[in-house]
Amino acid sequence: MPDAIFADPRLATLYDTFDGPRDDIPLYVAIADELGARRVLDVGCGTGEPAVALAAGREVVGVDPAEASLDIARGKSTDVTWLCGSADVVPAQLPEFRADLAVMTGNVAQVFLTDEDWHRTLGAIHDALRPGGHLAFETRRPEARAWERWSQAPAVTRDVPGVGTVTGQLTVTDVDLPLVSFRHMYRFPDGTTLASDSTLRFRDHDEITTSLHSAGFDVTDVRDAPDRPGMEYVFVTQRADIPEP
Ligand SMILES: C[S@@+](CC[C@H](N)C(=O)[O-])C[C@H]1O[C@@H](n2cnc3c(N)ncnc32)[C@H](O)[C@@H]1O
């Protein structure tokens, strides 16, 4: 069940405006270019900004369980195939589709709180890739302790197209590592206030590497996120069953 911030239509409408400029997306387009990827799977595509950027010259499938976010994504592009669900709906709904590259942008990897969910997701991505296909994703480095900055973040006011002036406030509600919980509160122009509660899991480098190996991926590179230096790992991995040339 995705968080209200992605699944409630009134909150999903705010996502792009409050997320701000997407300086993270060029990294994923560059990785797709570098790997010569023609078919891309975007897992947890949300409102679709990265998928739409990746779709220039490529076949892209975006999957996300939050229908309200997907509705926004559908309004941005008809070139992307948008699917509702987790990664495992891809082989079920598009049995012929085999991606050269799967991505998880926007720290989607952190929404999988249990080992079981994380392994199931990695397994489903593995199945949706061609042999030797790649998976690239980012995850916040626990040692950068992002939640300490979140707890000091001031309220933010933005003009949201079609909605008006909205004020958002982020509050950290619990730190019980590796889990960090927080609440987004938004006040709408009519005075309505809506809240969304989230929990993310902060996995360290070794835990991620071990989980990738057990899901059948080799780690080919771990990069820094150019837009958030020192804050995130960007894992570039490959299905271990690389075909003979
Ligand atoms: C922070 S948003 C990132 C959205 C998008 N990747 C981006 O960069 O704009 C996290 C996304 O993960 C999605 N999500 C939650 N649970 C998921 C699951 N089990 N499988 C795939 N995506 C999931 C949410 O619905 C949400 O759209």
Coordinates of N, CA and C and ligand atoms in Angstrom, one line a residue:
M1 N 0.9 -1.2 0.0 CA 0.0 0.0 0.0 C 0.9 1.2 0.0
P2 N 0.9 2.0 -1.1 CA 1.8 3.2 -1.1 C 1.4 4.3 -0.2
D3 N 2.3 5.1 0.2 CA 2.0 6.2 1.2 C 1.0 7.2 0.5
A4 N 0.2 7.8 1.4 CA -0.8 8.8 0.9 C -0.2 9.8 0.0
I5 N 1.0 10.2 0.2 CA 1.6 11.3 -0.6 C 1.7 10.9 -2.1
F6 N 1.7 9.6 -2.3 CA 1.7 9.1 -3.7 C 0.4 8.6 -4.2
A7 N -0.4 8.1 -3.2 CA -1.7 7.4 -3.6 C -2.9 8.3 -3.4
D8 N -2.9 9.4 -2.7 CA -4.1 10.3 -2.5 C -4.0 11.3 -3.7
P9 N -5.0 11.4 -4.5 CA -5.0 12.2 -5.7 C -4.7 13.7 -5.3
R10 N -5.2 14.2 -4.1 CA -4.9 15.6 -3.8 C -3.4 15.8 -3.4
L11 N -2.8 14.8 -2.8 CA -1.4 14.9 -2.5 C -0.5 14.6 -3.6
A12 N -0.9 13.6 -4.5 CA 0.0 13.3 -5.6 C 0.1 14.5 -6.5
T13 N -0.9 15.3 -6.6 CA -0.9 16.5 -7.4 C 0.2 17.5 -7.0
L14 N 0.6 17.4 -5.7 CA 1.6 18.3 -5.2 C 3.1 17.8 -5.5
Y15 N 3.2 16.5 -5.8 CA 4.5 15.9 -5.8 C 5.6 16.6 -6.6
D16 N 5.2 16.9 -7.9 CA 6.2 17.5 -8.8 C 6.7 18.9 -8.3
T17 N 5.7 19.7 -7.9 CA 6.0 21.0 -7.5 C 6.9 21.0 -6.2
F18 N 6.6 20.2 -5.2 CA 7.4 20.2 -4.0 C 8.7 19.5 -4.2
D19 N 8.8 18.6 -5.2 CA 10.0 17.8 -5.4 C 11.1 18.8 -6.1
G20 N 10.6 19.8 -6.8 CA 11.5 20.8 -7.3 C 12.3 20.3 -8.6
P21 N 13.3 21.1 -9.0 CA 14.0 20.7 -10.2 C 14.6 19.3 -10.1
R22 N 14.5 18.5 -11.2 CA 15.0 17.1 -11.2 C 16.4 17.0 -11.7
D23 N 17.3 17.5 -10.8 CA 18.7 17.4 -11.2 C 19.3 16.0 -11.2
D24 N 18.5 15.1 -10.7 CA 18.9 13.7 -10.6 C 18.7 12.9 -11.9
I25 N 17.8 13.4 -12.7 CA 17.4 12.6 -13.9 C 18.5 12.5 -14.9
P26 N 19.3 13.5 -15.2 CA 20.4 13.3 -16.2 C 21.3 12.2 -15.9
L27 N 21.5 11.9 -14.7 CA 22.4 10.7 -14.3 C 21.8 9.4 -14.9
Y28 N 20.5 9.2 -14.8 CA 19.9 8.0 -15.3 C 19.9 8.0 -16.8
V29 N 19.7 9.1 -17.5 CA 19.7 9.2 -18.9 C 21.1 8.9 -19.4
A30 N 22.1 9.4 -18.7 CA 23.5 9.1 -19.0 C 23.9 7.7 -18.9
I31 N 23.3 7.0 -17.8 CA 23.6 5.6 -17.6 C 23.0 4.8 -18.8
A32 N 21.7 5.2 -19.1 CA 21.0 4.5 -20.3 C 21.8 4.6 -21.5
D33 N 22.4 5.8 -21.8 CA 23.2 6.1 -23.0 C 24.4 5.3 -22.9
E34 N 25.1 5.3 -21.8 CA 26.4 4.6 -21.6 C 26.2 3.1 -21.9
L35 N 25.1 2.5 -21.5 CA 24.9 1.1 -21.6 C 24.2 0.7 -22.9
G36 N 23.9 1.8 -23.7 CA 23.2 1.5 -25.0 C 21.8 0.9 -24.8
A37 N 21.2 1.2 -23.7 CA 19.9 0.6 -23.4 C 18.8 1.1 -24.3
R38 N 18.1 0.2 -25.0 CA 17.0 0.6 -25.9 C 15.6 0.4 -25.2
R39 N 15.6 -0.6 -24.2 CA 14.3 -0.9 -23.5 C 14.6 -0.7 -22.0
V40 N 13.8 0.2 -21.4 CA 14.0 0.6 -20.0 C 12.8 0.3 -19.1
L41 N 13.0 -0.2 -18.0 CA 11.9 -0.4 -17.0 C 12.2 0.5 -15.8
D42 N 11.2 1.4 -15.5 CA 11.3 2.3 -14.4 C 10.4 1.8 -13.3
V43 N 11.0 1.2 -12.2 CA 10.2 0.7 -11.1 C 10.0 1.7 -10.0
G44 N 8.7 1.9 -9.7 CA 8.3 3.0 -8.8 C 8.4 4.4 -9.5
C45 N 7.8 4.4 -10.7 CA 7.9 5.5 -11.6 C 7.2 6.8 -11.1
G46 N 6.3 6.6 -10.2 CA 5.6 7.8 -9.6 C 4.9 8.6 -10.6
T47 N 5.1 9.9 -10.6 CA 4.4 10.8 -11.5 C 5.1 10.9 -12.8
G48 N 6.2 10.1 -13.0 CA 6.7 9.8 -14.4 C 7.8 10.7 -14.9
E49 N 8.3 11.7 -14.1 CA 9.3 12.6 -14.7 C 10.5 11.8 -15.3
P50 N 11.2 10.9 -14.5 CA 12.3 10.1 -15.1 C 11.9 9.3 -16.3
A51 N 10.8 8.6 -16.2 CA 10.4 7.7 -17.3 C 10.2 8.5 -18.6
V52 N 9.6 9.7 -18.5 CA 9.3 10.5 -19.7 C 10.7 11.0 -20.3
A53 N 11.6 11.3 -19.4 CA 12.9 11.7 -19.9 C 13.7 10.6 -20.6
L54 N 13.5 9.4 -20.0 CA 14.2 8.2 -20.6 C 13.6 7.7 -21.9
A55 N 12.3 8.1 -22.1 CA 11.6 7.6 -23.3 C 12.0 8.3 -24.6
A56 N 12.8 9.4 -24.5 CA 13.3 10.0 -25.7 C 14.3 9.0 -26.4
G57 N 13.7 8.3 -27.5 CA 14.6 7.4 -28.3 C 14.6 6.0 -27.7
R58 N 13.8 5.7 -26.6 CA 13.8 4.4 -26.0 C 12.4 3.9 -25.8
E59 N 12.3 2.6 -25.6 CA 11.0 2.0 -25.2 C 11.0 1.9 -23.7
V60 N 10.0 2.6 -23.1 CA 10.0 2.6 -21.6 C 8.7 2.1 -21.0
V61 N 8.9 1.3 -20.0 CA 7.7 0.8 -19.2 C 7.9 1.4 -17.8
G62 N 6.9 2.0 -17.3 CA 6.9 2.6 -15.9 C 5.9 1.8 -15.1
V63 N 6.3 1.4 -13.9 CA 5.4 0.7 -13.0 C 5.4 1.3 -11.6
D64 N 4.2 1.4 -11.1 CA 4.0 2.0 -9.7 C 2.7 1.6 -9.2
P65 N 2.6 1.3 -7.8 CA 1.3 0.9 -7.3 C 0.4 2.0 -7.0
A66 N 0.9 3.3 -7.1 CA 0.0 4.4 -6.7 C -0.7 4.9 -7.9
E67 N -2.0 4.6 -8.0 CA -2.8 4.9 -9.2 C -2.9 6.5 -9.4
A68 N -2.9 7.2 -8.3 CA -3.1 8.7 -8.4 C -1.8 9.3 -9.0
S69 N -0.6 8.7 -8.7 CA 0.6 9.2 -9.3 C 0.7 8.8 -10.8
L70 N 0.2 7.6 -11.1 CA 0.2 7.1 -12.5 C -0.7 8.0 -13.3
D71 N -1.8 8.4 -12.8 CA -2.7 9.3 -13.5 C -2.0 10.5 -14.0
I72 N -1.2 11.1 -13.1 CA -0.4 12.3 -13.5 C 0.6 11.9 -14.5
A73 N 1.3 10.8 -14.4 CA 2.2 10.3 -15.4 C 1.6 10.1 -16.7
R74 N 0.4 9.5 -16.7 CA -0.3 9.3 -18.0 C -0.5 10.6 -18.8
G75 N -0.8 11.6 -18.0 CA -1.1 12.9 -18.6 C 0.2 13.6 -19.2
K76 N 1.4 13.0 -18.9 CA 2.6 13.6 -19.4 C 3.1 12.9 -20.7
S77 N 2.8 11.7 -20.9 CA 3.2 11.0 -22.1 C 2.4 9.7 -22.4
T78 N 2.1 9.6 -23.7 CA 1.5 8.3 -24.1 C 2.6 7.4 -24.7
D79 N 3.8 7.8 -24.7 CA 4.9 7.0 -25.3 C 5.3 5.9 -24.3
V80 N 5.2 6.2 -23.0 CA 5.6 5.3 -22.0 C 4.4 4.3 -21.7
T81 N 4.7 3.0 -21.5 CA 3.7 2.1 -21.1 C 3.6 2.1 -19.6
W82 N 2.5 2.6 -19.0 CA 2.3 2.8 -17.6 C 1.6 1.6 -17.0
L83 N 2.1 0.9 -16.0 CA 1.5 -0.2 -15.4 C 1.3 0.0 -13.9
C84 N 0.2 -0.4 -13.4 CA -0.1 -0.2 -11.9 C 0.3 -1.5 -11.2
G85 N 1.1 -1.3 -10.2 CA 1.5 -2.4 -9.3 C 3.0 -2.4 -9.0
S86 N 3.5 -3.5 -8.4 CA 4.9 -3.6 -8.1 C 5.6 -4.2 -9.3
A87 N 6.9 -4.4 -9.2 CA 7.7 -4.9 -10.3 C 7.2 -6.2 -10.9
D88 N 6.6 -7.1 -10.0 CA 6.2 -8.4 -10.5 C 5.0 -8.3 -11.4
V89 N 4.3 -7.2 -11.6 CA 3.3 -7.2 -12.6 C 3.8 -7.1 -14.0
V90 N 5.1 -6.7 -14.1 CA 5.7 -6.5 -15.5 C 5.7 -7.9 -16.3
P91 N 6.4 -8.9 -15.7 CA 6.4 -10.2 -16.4 C 5.0 -10.7 -16.6
A92 N 4.1 -10.4 -15.6 CA 2.7 -11.0 -15.7 C 1.9 -10.2 -16.8
Q93 N 2.1 -8.9 -16.9 CA 1.3 -8.2 -17.9 C 2.0 -8.0 -19.3
L94 N 3.3 -8.0 -19.3 CA 4.0 -7.8 -20.5 C 5.0 -9.0 -20.7
P95 N 4.6 -10.2 -20.9 CA 5.5 -11.4 -20.8 C 6.6 -11.3 -21.9
E96 N 6.4 -10.6 -22.9 CA 7.4 -10.5 -24.0 C 8.5 -9.4 -23.7
F97 N 8.2 -8.5 -22.7 CA 9.1 -7.4 -22.5 C 10.3 -7.8 -21.7
R98 N 11.5 -7.6 -22.2 CA 12.7 -7.8 -21.4 C 13.6 -6.6 -21.5
A99 N 13.8 -5.9 -20.4 CA 14.5 -4.6 -20.4 C 16.0 -4.8 -20.5
D100 N 16.7 -3.8 -21.2 CA 18.1 -3.8 -21.1 C 18.6 -3.2 -19.8
L101 N 17.7 -2.3 -19.3 CA 18.1 -1.5 -18.1 C 16.8 -1.3 -17.3
A102 N 16.9 -1.6 -16.0 CA 15.8 -1.2 -15.0 C 16.4 -0.1 -14.1
V103 N 15.6 0.9 -13.8 CA 16.0 1.9 -12.8 C 15.0 2.0 -11.7
M104 N 15.5 2.5 -10.6 CA 14.7 2.9 -9.4 C 15.3 4.3 -9.0
T105 N 14.6 5.3 -9.4 CA 15.0 6.7 -9.1 C 14.3 7.2 -7.9
G106 N 14.7 8.3 -7.4 CA 14.0 9.0 -6.2 C 14.0 8.1 -5.0
N107 N 15.1 7.3 -4.8 CA 15.3 6.5 -3.6 C 14.1 5.5 -3.4
V108 N 13.5 5.0 -4.5 CA 12.5 4.0 -4.4 C 13.0 2.8 -3.6
A109 N 14.3 2.5 -3.7 CA 14.8 1.3 -3.1 C 14.5 1.3 -1.6
Q110 N 14.3 2.5 -1.0 CA 14.2 2.6 0.5 C 12.7 2.3 0.9
V111 N 11.8 2.2 0.0 CA 10.4 2.0 0.4 C 10.2 0.5 0.8
F112 N 11.1 -0.3 0.4 CA 10.9 -1.8 0.8 C 11.5 -2.0 2.2
L113 N 10.6 -2.1 3.1 CA 11.0 -2.1 4.5 C 11.5 -3.5 5.0
T114 N 11.0 -4.5 4.5 CA 11.4 -5.9 5.0 C 12.3 -6.5 4.0
D115 N 13.1 -7.4 4.4 CA 14.0 -8.2 3.5 C 13.2 -8.9 2.5
E116 N 12.1 -9.4 2.9 CA 11.2 -10.2 2.0 C 10.8 -9.3 0.8
D117 N 10.3 -8.1 1.1 CA 9.8 -7.2 0.1 C 11.0 -6.8 -0.9
W118 N 12.1 -6.5 -0.3 CA 13.3 -6.1 -1.1 C 13.7 -7.2 -2.0
H119 N 13.8 -8.5 -1.5 CA 14.3 -9.6 -2.3 C 13.2 -9.9 -3.4
R120 N 11.9 -9.8 -3.0 CA 10.9 -10.1 -4.0 C 11.0 -9.1 -5.2
T121 N 11.3 -7.8 -4.8 CA 11.4 -6.8 -5.8 C 12.6 -7.0 -6.7
L122 N 13.7 -7.3 -6.1 CA 15.0 -7.6 -6.9 C 14.7 -8.8 -7.8
G123 N 14.0 -9.8 -7.3 CA 13.8 -11.0 -8.1 C 12.9 -10.7 -9.3
A124 N 11.9 -9.8 -9.1 CA 10.9 -9.5 -10.2 C 11.7 -8.6 -11.2
I125 N 12.6 -7.8 -10.7 CA 13.4 -7.0 -11.7 C 14.3 -7.9 -12.5
H126 N 14.9 -8.8 -11.8 CA 15.8 -9.8 -12.5 C 15.0 -10.5 -13.6
D127 N 13.8 -10.9 -13.3 CA 13.0 -11.6 -14.3 C 12.6 -10.7 -15.5
A128 N 12.5 -9.4 -15.2 CA 12.0 -8.5 -16.3 C 13.2 -8.0 -17.2
L129 N 14.4 -8.3 -16.8 CA 15.6 -7.9 -17.5 C 16.0 -9.1 -18.5
R130 N 16.6 -8.7 -19.6 CA 17.2 -9.7 -20.5 C 18.5 -10.2 -19.8
P131 N 19.0 -11.4 -20.1 CA 20.2 -11.9 -19.5 C 21.3 -10.8 -19.8
G132 N 22.1 -10.5 -18.7 CA 23.1 -9.5 -18.9 C 22.6 -8.1 -18.8
G133 N 21.2 -7.9 -18.6 CA 20.7 -6.6 -18.4 C 21.1 -5.9 -17.1
H134 N 20.9 -4.6 -17.0 CA 21.4 -3.8 -15.9 C 20.3 -3.3 -15.0
L135 N 20.6 -3.1 -13.8 CA 19.7 -2.4 -12.8 C 20.5 -1.3 -12.2
A136 N 20.0 -0.1 -12.3 CA 20.7 1.1 -11.6 C 19.7 1.8 -10.7
F137 N 20.2 2.0 -9.5 CA 19.3 2.7 -8.5 C 20.1 3.4 -7.5
E138 N 19.4 4.3 -6.8 CA 20.1 5.1 -5.7 C 19.5 4.7 -4.4
T139 N 20.2 5.0 -3.4 CA 19.7 4.8 -2.0 C 20.5 5.7 -1.1
R140 N 19.9 6.4 -0.1 CA 20.6 7.3 0.7 C 21.6 6.6 1.6
R141 N 22.8 7.1 1.8 CA 23.8 6.5 2.6 C 23.4 6.8 4.1
P142 N 23.3 5.7 4.9 CA 22.9 5.9 6.3 C 23.8 6.8 7.0
E143 N 25.1 6.7 6.7 CA 26.1 7.5 7.4 C 25.9 9.0 7.2
A144 N 25.2 9.4 6.1 CA 25.0 10.9 5.9 C 23.8 11.4 6.8
R145 N 23.1 10.5 7.4 CA 22.1 10.9 8.4 C 21.1 12.0 7.9
A146 N 20.5 11.8 6.8 CA 19.7 12.8 6.1 C 18.5 13.2 7.1
W147 N 18.0 12.3 7.9 CA 16.9 12.6 8.8 C 17.2 13.7 9.8
E148 N 18.5 13.9 10.1 CA 18.9 15.0 11.0 C 18.6 16.4 10.3
R149 N 18.8 16.5 9.0 CA 18.5 17.7 8.3 C 16.9 17.8 8.1
W150 N 16.3 16.7 7.8 CA 14.8 16.7 7.7 C 14.2 17.3 8.9
S151 N 14.7 16.9 10.1 CA 14.1 17.3 11.4 C 14.2 18.9 11.6
Q152 N 15.1 19.5 10.8 CA 15.3 21.0 11.0 C 14.7 21.7 9.8
A153 N 14.0 21.0 8.9 CA 13.6 21.7 7.7 C 12.4 22.7 8.0
P154 N 12.5 23.9 7.5 CA 11.4 24.8 7.7 C 10.2 24.5 6.8
A155 N 9.0 25.1 7.1 CA 7.9 24.9 6.3 C 8.2 25.5 4.9
V156 N 7.6 24.9 3.9 CA 7.9 25.4 2.5 C 6.5 25.7 1.8
T157 N 6.5 26.9 1.2 CA 5.2 27.3 0.5 C 5.5 27.3 -1.0
R158 N 4.6 26.7 -1.7 CA 4.7 26.6 -3.2 C 3.4 26.9 -3.9
D159 N 3.5 27.5 -5.1 CA 2.3 27.7 -5.9 C 2.2 26.5 -6.8
V160 N 1.1 25.7 -6.6 CA 0.9 24.4 -7.3 C -0.1 24.7 -8.4
P161 N 0.4 24.5 -9.7 CA -0.6 24.7 -10.8 C -1.9 24.0 -10.6
G162 N -3.0 24.7 -10.8 CA -4.3 24.1 -10.7 C -4.8 24.0 -9.2
V163 N -4.0 24.2 -8.3 CA -4.3 24.1 -6.8 C -4.3 25.4 -6.1
G164 N -3.2 26.1 -6.3 CA -3.0 27.4 -5.5 C -1.8 27.3 -4.6
T165 N -1.8 28.1 -3.6 CA -0.7 28.2 -2.7 C -0.8 27.1 -1.6
V166 N 0.2 26.3 -1.5 CA 0.1 25.2 -0.5 C 1.4 25.3 0.3
T167 N 1.2 25.0 1.6 CA 2.4 25.0 2.5 C 2.6 23.6 3.0
G168 N 3.8 23.1 2.9 CA 4.2 21.8 3.4 C 5.2 21.8 4.5
Q169 N 5.0 20.9 5.4 CA 5.9 20.8 6.6 C 6.3 19.4 6.8
L170 N 7.6 19.1 6.9 CA 8.1 17.7 7.2 C 8.5 17.6 8.6
T171 N 8.0 16.5 9.3 CA 8.4 16.3 10.6 C 8.9 14.8 10.8
V172 N 10.1 14.7 11.4 CA 10.6 13.3 11.6 C 9.8 12.8 12.8
T173 N 9.2 11.6 12.7 CA 8.4 11.1 13.8 C 9.1 10.0 14.6
D174 N 10.0 9.3 14.0 CA 10.7 8.2 14.7 C 12.0 7.9 14.0
V175 N 13.0 7.7 14.7 CA 14.3 7.1 14.2 C 14.6 5.9 14.9
D176 N 14.5 4.7 14.3 CA 14.7 3.4 14.9 C 15.5 2.6 13.8
L177 N 16.8 3.0 13.7 CA 17.5 2.5 12.5 C 17.5 1.0 12.4
P178 N 17.4 0.5 11.2 CA 17.5 1.2 9.9 C 16.3 1.9 9.4
L179 N 15.2 2.0 10.3 CA 14.0 2.6 9.8 C 13.9 4.1 10.3
V180 N 13.4 4.9 9.4 CA 13.2 6.4 9.8 C 11.8 6.7 9.3
S181 N 11.0 7.2 10.2 CA 9.6 7.6 9.9 C 9.4 9.1 9.9
F182 N 8.5 9.6 9.1 CA 8.3 11.0 9.0 C 6.9 11.3 8.5
R183 N 6.5 12.5 8.7 CA 5.1 12.9 8.3 C 5.2 14.2 7.5
H184 N 4.6 14.2 6.3 CA 4.4 15.4 5.5 C 3.0 16.0 5.8
M185 N 2.9 17.2 6.1 CA 1.6 17.9 6.4 C 1.5 19.0 5.3
Y186 N 0.4 19.1 4.6 CA 0.2 20.1 3.6 C -1.1 20.9 3.9
R187 N -1.0 22.2 3.9 CA -2.2 23.1 4.1 C -2.6 23.6 2.7
F188 N -3.8 23.4 2.3 CA -4.3 23.8 1.0 C -5.0 25.2 1.1
P189 N -5.2 25.9 -0.1 CA -5.7 27.2 0.0 C -7.1 27.3 0.7
D190 N -7.9 26.3 0.7 CA -9.2 26.3 1.4 C -9.0 26.0 2.9
G191 N -7.8 25.9 3.4 CA -7.6 25.6 4.8 C -7.5 24.2 5.2
T192 N -7.9 23.3 4.3 CA -7.8 21.8 4.5 C -6.3 21.4 4.8
T193 N -6.1 20.6 5.7 CA -4.8 20.0 6.0 C -4.8 18.5 5.8
L194 N -3.8 18.0 5.0 CA -3.7 16.6 4.8 C -2.4 16.1 5.2
A195 N -2.3 14.9 5.8 CA -1.0 14.4 6.3 C -0.7 13.1 5.5
S196 N 0.6 12.8 5.4 CA 1.0 11.5 4.8 C 2.2 11.0 5.7
D197 N 2.0 9.8 6.2 CA 3.1 9.2 7.0 C 3.9 8.2 6.1
S198 N 5.2 8.3 6.3 CA 6.1 7.4 5.5 C 7.2 6.8 6.4
T199 N 7.6 5.6 6.1 CA 8.8 5.0 6.7 C 9.8 4.6 5.6
L200 N 11.0 4.9 5.7 CA 12.1 4.4 4.8 C 13.1 3.6 5.5
R201 N 13.7 2.7 4.8 CA 14.8 1.8 5.3 C 16.1 2.3 4.8
F202 N 17.0 2.5 5.6 CA 18.4 2.9 5.2 C 19.3 1.7 5.3
R203 N 19.6 1.1 4.1 CA 20.5 0.0 4.1 C 21.9 0.5 3.8
D204 N 22.9 -0.2 4.4 CA 24.3 0.3 4.1 C 24.8 -0.4 2.9
H205 N 26.0 0.0 2.5 CA 26.6 -0.5 1.3 C 26.8 -2.0 1.2
D206 N 27.2 -2.6 2.4 CA 27.5 -4.0 2.4 C 26.2 -4.8 2.3
E207 N 25.2 -4.3 3.0 CA 23.9 -5.0 3.0 C 23.3 -5.0 1.6
I208 N 23.4 -3.9 0.9 CA 22.8 -3.8 -0.4 C 23.6 -4.7 -1.3
T209 N 24.9 -4.7 -1.2 CA 25.8 -5.5 -2.1 C 25.4 -7.0 -1.9
T210 N 25.3 -7.4 -0.6 CA 25.0 -8.8 -0.3 C 23.6 -9.2 -0.9
S211 N 22.7 -8.3 -0.7 CA 21.3 -8.6 -1.2 C 21.3 -8.7 -2.7
L212 N 22.1 -7.9 -3.4 CA 22.1 -7.9 -4.9 C 22.7 -9.2 -5.3
H213 N 23.8 -9.6 -4.7 CA 24.4 -10.9 -5.1 C 23.5 -12.1 -4.9
S214 N 22.7 -12.0 -3.8 CA 21.9 -13.2 -3.6 C 20.7 -13.2 -4.6
A215 N 20.4 -12.0 -5.2 CA 19.3 -11.9 -6.2 C 19.8 -12.1 -7.6
G216 N 21.1 -12.4 -7.7 CA 21.7 -12.7 -9.1 C 22.2 -11.5 -9.8
F217 N 22.6 -10.5 -9.1 CA 23.2 -9.3 -9.7 C 24.7 -9.2 -9.3
D218 N 25.5 -8.8 -10.3 CA 26.9 -8.3 -10.0 C 26.9 -6.8 -9.9
V219 N 27.6 -6.3 -8.9 CA 27.7 -4.8 -8.8 C 28.9 -4.4 -9.7
T220 N 28.5 -3.6 -10.7 CA 29.6 -3.2 -11.7 C 30.2 -1.8 -11.3
D221 N 29.4 -1.0 -10.5 CA 29.9 0.3 -10.2 C 29.1 0.8 -9.0
V222 N 29.7 1.6 -8.1 CA 28.9 2.4 -7.1 C 29.4 3.8 -7.3
R223 N 28.4 4.7 -7.7 CA 28.8 6.0 -8.0 C 28.2 7.0 -6.9
D224 N 28.7 8.2 -7.0 CA 28.1 9.3 -6.2 C 27.0 9.9 -7.0
A225 N 26.0 10.5 -6.3 CA 24.9 11.2 -7.0 C 25.4 12.6 -7.3
P226 N 25.6 13.0 -8.6 CA 26.2 14.3 -8.8 C 25.4 15.5 -8.2
D227 N 24.1 15.3 -8.1 CA 23.2 16.4 -7.5 C 23.2 16.4 -6.0
R228 N 23.7 15.3 -5.4 CA 23.7 15.2 -3.9 C 25.0 14.5 -3.5
P229 N 26.1 15.1 -3.7 CA 27.4 14.5 -3.5 C 27.5 14.0 -2.0
G230 N 28.0 12.8 -1.8 CA 28.2 12.2 -0.5 C 26.9 11.8 0.2
M231 N 25.8 12.0 -0.4 CA 24.5 11.7 0.3 C 23.9 10.3 -0.1
E232 N 24.3 9.9 -1.3 CA 23.6 8.7 -1.8 C 24.6 7.8 -2.5
Y233 N 24.3 6.5 -2.5 CA 25.0 5.6 -3.4 C 24.1 5.4 -4.6
V234 N 24.8 5.4 -5.8 CA 24.1 5.0 -7.0 C 24.7 3.7 -7.4
F235 N 24.0 2.6 -7.3 CA 24.4 1.2 -7.6 C 24.2 1.0 -9.1
V236 N 25.2 0.6 -9.8 CA 25.0 0.1 -11.2 C 25.3 -1.4 -11.2
T237 N 24.4 -2.2 -11.5 CA 24.5 -3.7 -11.4 C 24.1 -4.4 -12.7
Q238 N 24.5 -5.6 -12.8 CA 24.2 -6.4 -14.0 C 23.7 -7.8 -13.6
R239 N 22.7 -8.3 -14.4 CA 22.3 -9.7 -14.2 C 23.5 -10.5 -14.4
A240 N 23.8 -11.4 -13.4 CA 25.1 -12.2 -13.5 C 25.2 -13.1 -14.6
D241 N 24.0 -13.5 -15.2 CA 24.1 -14.5 -16.3 C 24.3 -13.8 -17.7
I242 N 25.5 -13.2 -17.8 CA 25.9 -12.4 -19.0 C 26.0 -13.4 -20.2
P243 N 25.3 -13.2 -21.3 CA 25.3 -14.2 -22.4 C 26.7 -14.1 -23.1
E244 N 27.1 -15.3 -23.7 CA 28.3 -15.3 -24.5 C 28.2 -14.3 -25.6
P245 N 29.3 -13.6 -26.0 CA 29.2 -12.7 -27.1 C 28.9 -13.4 -28.4
Ligands
LIG1 C1 9.9 9.1 -3.9 S1 8.8 8.4 -5.0 C2 9.8 8.3 -6.5 C3 9.0 8.4 -7.7 C4 9.9 8.4 -9.0 N1 10.8 7.3 -9.1 C5 10.6 9.7 -9.1 O1 11.9 9.7 -9.1 O2 10.0 10.7 -9.3 C6 8.7 6.7 -4.5 C7 7.7 5.8 -5.4 O3 7.8 4.5 -4.9 C8 6.5 3.9 -5.2 N2 6.4 2.6 -4.5 C9 5.9 2.4 -3.3 N3 5.8 1.0 -3.1 C10 6.2 0.4 -4.2 C11 6.4 -0.9 -4.7 N4 6.1 -1.9 -3.9 N5 6.9 -1.1 -5.9 C12 7.2 -0.1 -6.7 N6 7.1 1.2 -6.4 C13 6.6 1.5 -5.1 C14 5.6 5.0 -4.7 O4 4.2 4.8 -5.1 C15 6.3 6.3 -5.2 O5 5.7 6.6 -6.5

